[in-house]
């Protein structure tokens, strides 16, 4: 059984088809890259998977259970966490409090939540910034905070929405390292990314969407040589 | 020292009426202090919902009034002591808040604020017209239990201490983290597994119940209530907001500081000849000044105030 199954999902906003008839699966333990030109419908797909939008048609199954129609917090409780492309730190809370707030999902008491939060901050390299009010964090650290917060909810599947965008070279390498460590913990990852080098190097498989439709699926090598993908990115 | 400050203040408050026995404290001043403490309770309640959970209410008079009428109606219809209104109002206003929440918590931000504003007015007009229940515009009059104010003082002090402990306990627990997370970003909170609808409802019910208790106390203390007083938009709902805005939003002591200033300001302004009726104008001016110069209120911007007034003008 696949961990996540997206089954014929379509989403229409009025006359605009943001997603049409998309199907693919994610296996436990893999990193699945989701790529496509701007406006292809990648974030919309994330929003459908984690419950912010109900799909117009089709279903999303997580661990064999239909989750489309559930609310985001219910889906999170089942073990599916996400980050936002436009980061949403809880601005007037410290970095530590941000992560404590999400760690409470699995913690029985505050001491345990603090413990989970501290461990997560060390894991993502934010432990030195734990007392900083998150409004004052630079972008690179905000992106890390998004990941830390999602991790603290104890997910089995993590959806990362452009966690690398806007990072400088050293931040990029740190983040890649974090993603690899997350995978090593047995957490499955679906990641949206524009940075081709990164996505090609870390993904086990890649799904390409364009104009809301899936146009290709395969290993990074297959995707690189797929004429449809090259056309979508470079034009005819 | 700072750690013991709340305890010292509490002890001072507890022994203060002894000064009254010695003739140092007039009944008028005790009345003012009772009002300050009562407004602190309303302020703490509003602060919990709006300051911590981010759901700004313009209709706390609805809770205050329902609490006040709970006590009044227990007396006028069931012939019970209106003091039963204090425990009863926790239940009645709690349930009322739950029902209200089902309607208004679907809305966010300014739409929520407007819906609560409307709700306060709906309650006022309803209570004016439900003569069989509320006595309409004639209101409800009851015999006050004591002539002396000392007992009232201790009762409202106990309520305030209880409210303070409830707020403090909540804000240290998981619920407090969830409230603030919802205030900061509702979508992010939802994606972190926080049932935002549930926790907003909890905030509304606790806030409503605390306000209702203050309302029930008001009935007992004043001995007379009418719709235009206990459901007043400007004298209850807006003052609740101002108490917290002036004192400091999302601070533990802001509601106390705000209550002292608001009660004093109202009394001082009302005693000025010709200008007394314009006390709301002064509230408005104060609010504008606070928003411009001390957006976090007196407690929230205390460091800033110290910088301006302290150290012999070392700053700019």
Tab-separated table of N, CA, C and O in Angstrom, chain A residues 92 135, chain B residues 47 243-251 254-255 289-305:
chain	number	residue	atom	x	y	z
A	92	UNK	N	4.838	36.945	16.698
A	92	UNK	CA	5.196	37.531	17.989
A	92	UNK	C	5.515	36.469	19.030
A	92	UNK	O	5.478	36.723	20.218
A	135	UNK	N	9.525	37.085	14.280
A	135	UNK	CA	9.373	38.187	13.330
A	135	UNK	C	10.749	38.705	12.887
A	135	UNK	O	10.914	39.180	11.779
B	47	UNK	N	-9.340	40.427	27.290
B	47	UNK	CA	-7.946	40.195	26.930
B	47	UNK	C	-7.712	38.743	26.530
B	47	UNK	O	-6.950	38.461	25.606
B	243	UNK	N	-10.146	49.445	28.294
B	243	UNK	CA	-9.426	49.018	29.500
B	243	UNK	C	-8.170	48.248	29.109
B	243	UNK	O	-7.078	48.482	29.623
B	244	UNK	N	-8.336	47.335	28.160
B	244	UNK	CA	-7.205	46.497	27.774
B	244	UNK	C	-6.239	47.252	26.857
B	244	UNK	O	-5.018	47.150	27.009
B	245	UNK	N	-6.789	48.039	25.942
B	245	UNK	CA	-5.922	48.796	25.028
B	245	UNK	C	-5.027	49.771	25.806
B	245	UNK	O	-3.843	49.913	25.523
B	246	UNK	N	-5.621	50.444	26.778
B	246	UNK	CA	-4.865	51.423	27.561
B	246	UNK	C	-3.857	50.707	28.456
B	246	UNK	O	-2.695	51.091	28.551
B	247	UNK	N	-4.299	49.646	29.095
B	247	UNK	CA	-3.415	48.946	30.028
B	247	UNK	C	-2.342	48.144	29.325
B	247	UNK	O	-1.182	48.169	29.717
B	248	UNK	N	-2.707	47.452	28.286
B	248	UNK	CA	-1.725	46.643	27.574
B	248	UNK	C	-2.331	45.343	27.091
B	248	UNK	O	-2.672	44.493	27.902
B	249	UNK	N	-2.452	45.220	25.773
B	249	UNK	CA	-3.046	44.020	25.188
B	249	UNK	C	-2.099	42.846	25.407
B	249	UNK	O	-0.891	42.974	25.291
B	250	UNK	N	-2.672	41.694	25.736
B	250	UNK	CA	-1.913	40.452	25.917
B	250	UNK	C	-0.856	40.574	27.011
B	250	UNK	O	0.230	40.019	26.910
B	251	UNK	N	-1.157	41.344	28.066
B	251	UNK	CA	-0.291	41.353	29.243
B	251	UNK	C	-1.154	40.945	30.436
B	251	UNK	O	-2.363	41.150	30.424
B	254	UNK	N	-2.053	44.356	32.383
B	254	UNK	CA	-2.656	45.423	31.593
B	254	UNK	C	-4.090	45.739	31.987
B	254	UNK	O	-4.433	46.908	32.203
B	255	UNK	N	-4.964	44.732	32.121
B	255	UNK	CA	-6.354	45.035	32.470
B	255	UNK	C	-6.502	45.796	33.794
B	255	UNK	O	-7.374	46.655	33.913
B	289	UNK	N	-4.560	58.691	21.337
B	289	UNK	CA	-3.202	58.918	21.848
B	289	UNK	C	-2.491	57.594	22.138
B	289	UNK	O	-1.319	57.415	21.816
B	290	UNK	N	-3.238	56.672	22.743
B	290	UNK	CA	-2.633	55.375	23.079
B	290	UNK	C	-2.197	54.653	21.803
B	290	UNK	O	-1.081	54.136	21.701
B	291	UNK	N	-3.080	54.666	20.801
B	291	UNK	CA	-2.754	53.928	19.575
B	291	UNK	C	-1.532	54.535	18.895
B	291	UNK	O	-0.672	53.827	18.375
B	292	UNK	N	-1.427	55.869	18.938
B	292	UNK	CA	-0.287	56.510	18.272
B	292	UNK	C	0.995	56.320	19.077
B	292	UNK	O	2.030	55.930	18.532
B	293	UNK	N	0.940	56.579	20.385
B	293	UNK	CA	2.184	56.637	21.149
B	293	UNK	C	2.509	55.349	21.915
B	293	UNK	O	3.678	55.037	22.121
B	294	UNK	N	1.497	54.644	22.372
B	294	UNK	CA	1.747	53.425	23.149
B	294	UNK	C	0.902	52.273	22.600
B	294	UNK	O	-0.014	51.792	23.270
B	295	UNK	N	1.223	51.839	21.384
B	295	UNK	CA	0.343	50.833	20.771
B	295	UNK	C	0.244	49.539	21.574
B	295	UNK	O	-0.705	48.796	21.419
B	296	UNK	N	1.218	49.277	22.457
B	296	UNK	CA	1.138	48.071	23.285
B	296	UNK	C	0.569	48.357	24.670
B	296	UNK	O	0.631	47.505	25.548
B	297	UNK	N	0.055	49.571	24.866
B	297	UNK	CA	-0.536	49.910	26.158
B	297	UNK	C	0.519	50.277	27.181
B	297	UNK	O	1.722	50.200	26.919
B	298	UNK	N	0.050	50.669	28.357
B	298	UNK	CA	0.988	51.161	29.372
B	298	UNK	C	1.896	50.042	29.874
B	298	UNK	O	3.101	50.220	29.997
B	299	UNK	N	1.326	48.876	30.132
B	299	UNK	CA	2.167	47.772	30.605
B	299	UNK	C	3.064	47.266	29.481
B	299	UNK	O	4.266	47.047	29.668
B	300	UNK	N	2.486	47.121	28.279
B	300	UNK	CA	3.249	46.588	27.149
B	300	UNK	C	4.391	47.496	26.724
B	300	UNK	O	5.440	47.041	26.275
B	301	UNK	N	4.200	48.812	26.845
B	301	UNK	CA	5.228	49.768	26.430
B	301	UNK	C	5.899	50.413	27.634
B	301	UNK	O	6.385	51.532	27.550
B	302	UNK	N	5.930	49.699	28.745
B	302	UNK	CA	6.455	50.295	29.970
B	302	UNK	C	7.913	50.724	29.815
B	302	UNK	O	8.314	51.790	30.297
B	303	UNK	N	8.685	49.924	29.100
B	303	UNK	CA	10.096	50.267	28.886
B	303	UNK	C	10.218	51.603	28.155
B	303	UNK	O	11.083	52.426	28.455
B	304	UNK	N	9.327	51.785	27.183
B	304	UNK	CA	9.327	53.018	26.403
B	304	UNK	C	9.006	54.215	27.290
B	304	UNK	O	9.650	55.266	27.196
B	305	UNK	N	8.015	54.032	28.188
B	305	UNK	CA	7.635	55.121	29.083
B	305	UNK	C	8.802	55.463	30.004
B	305	UNK	O	9.122	56.632	30.222
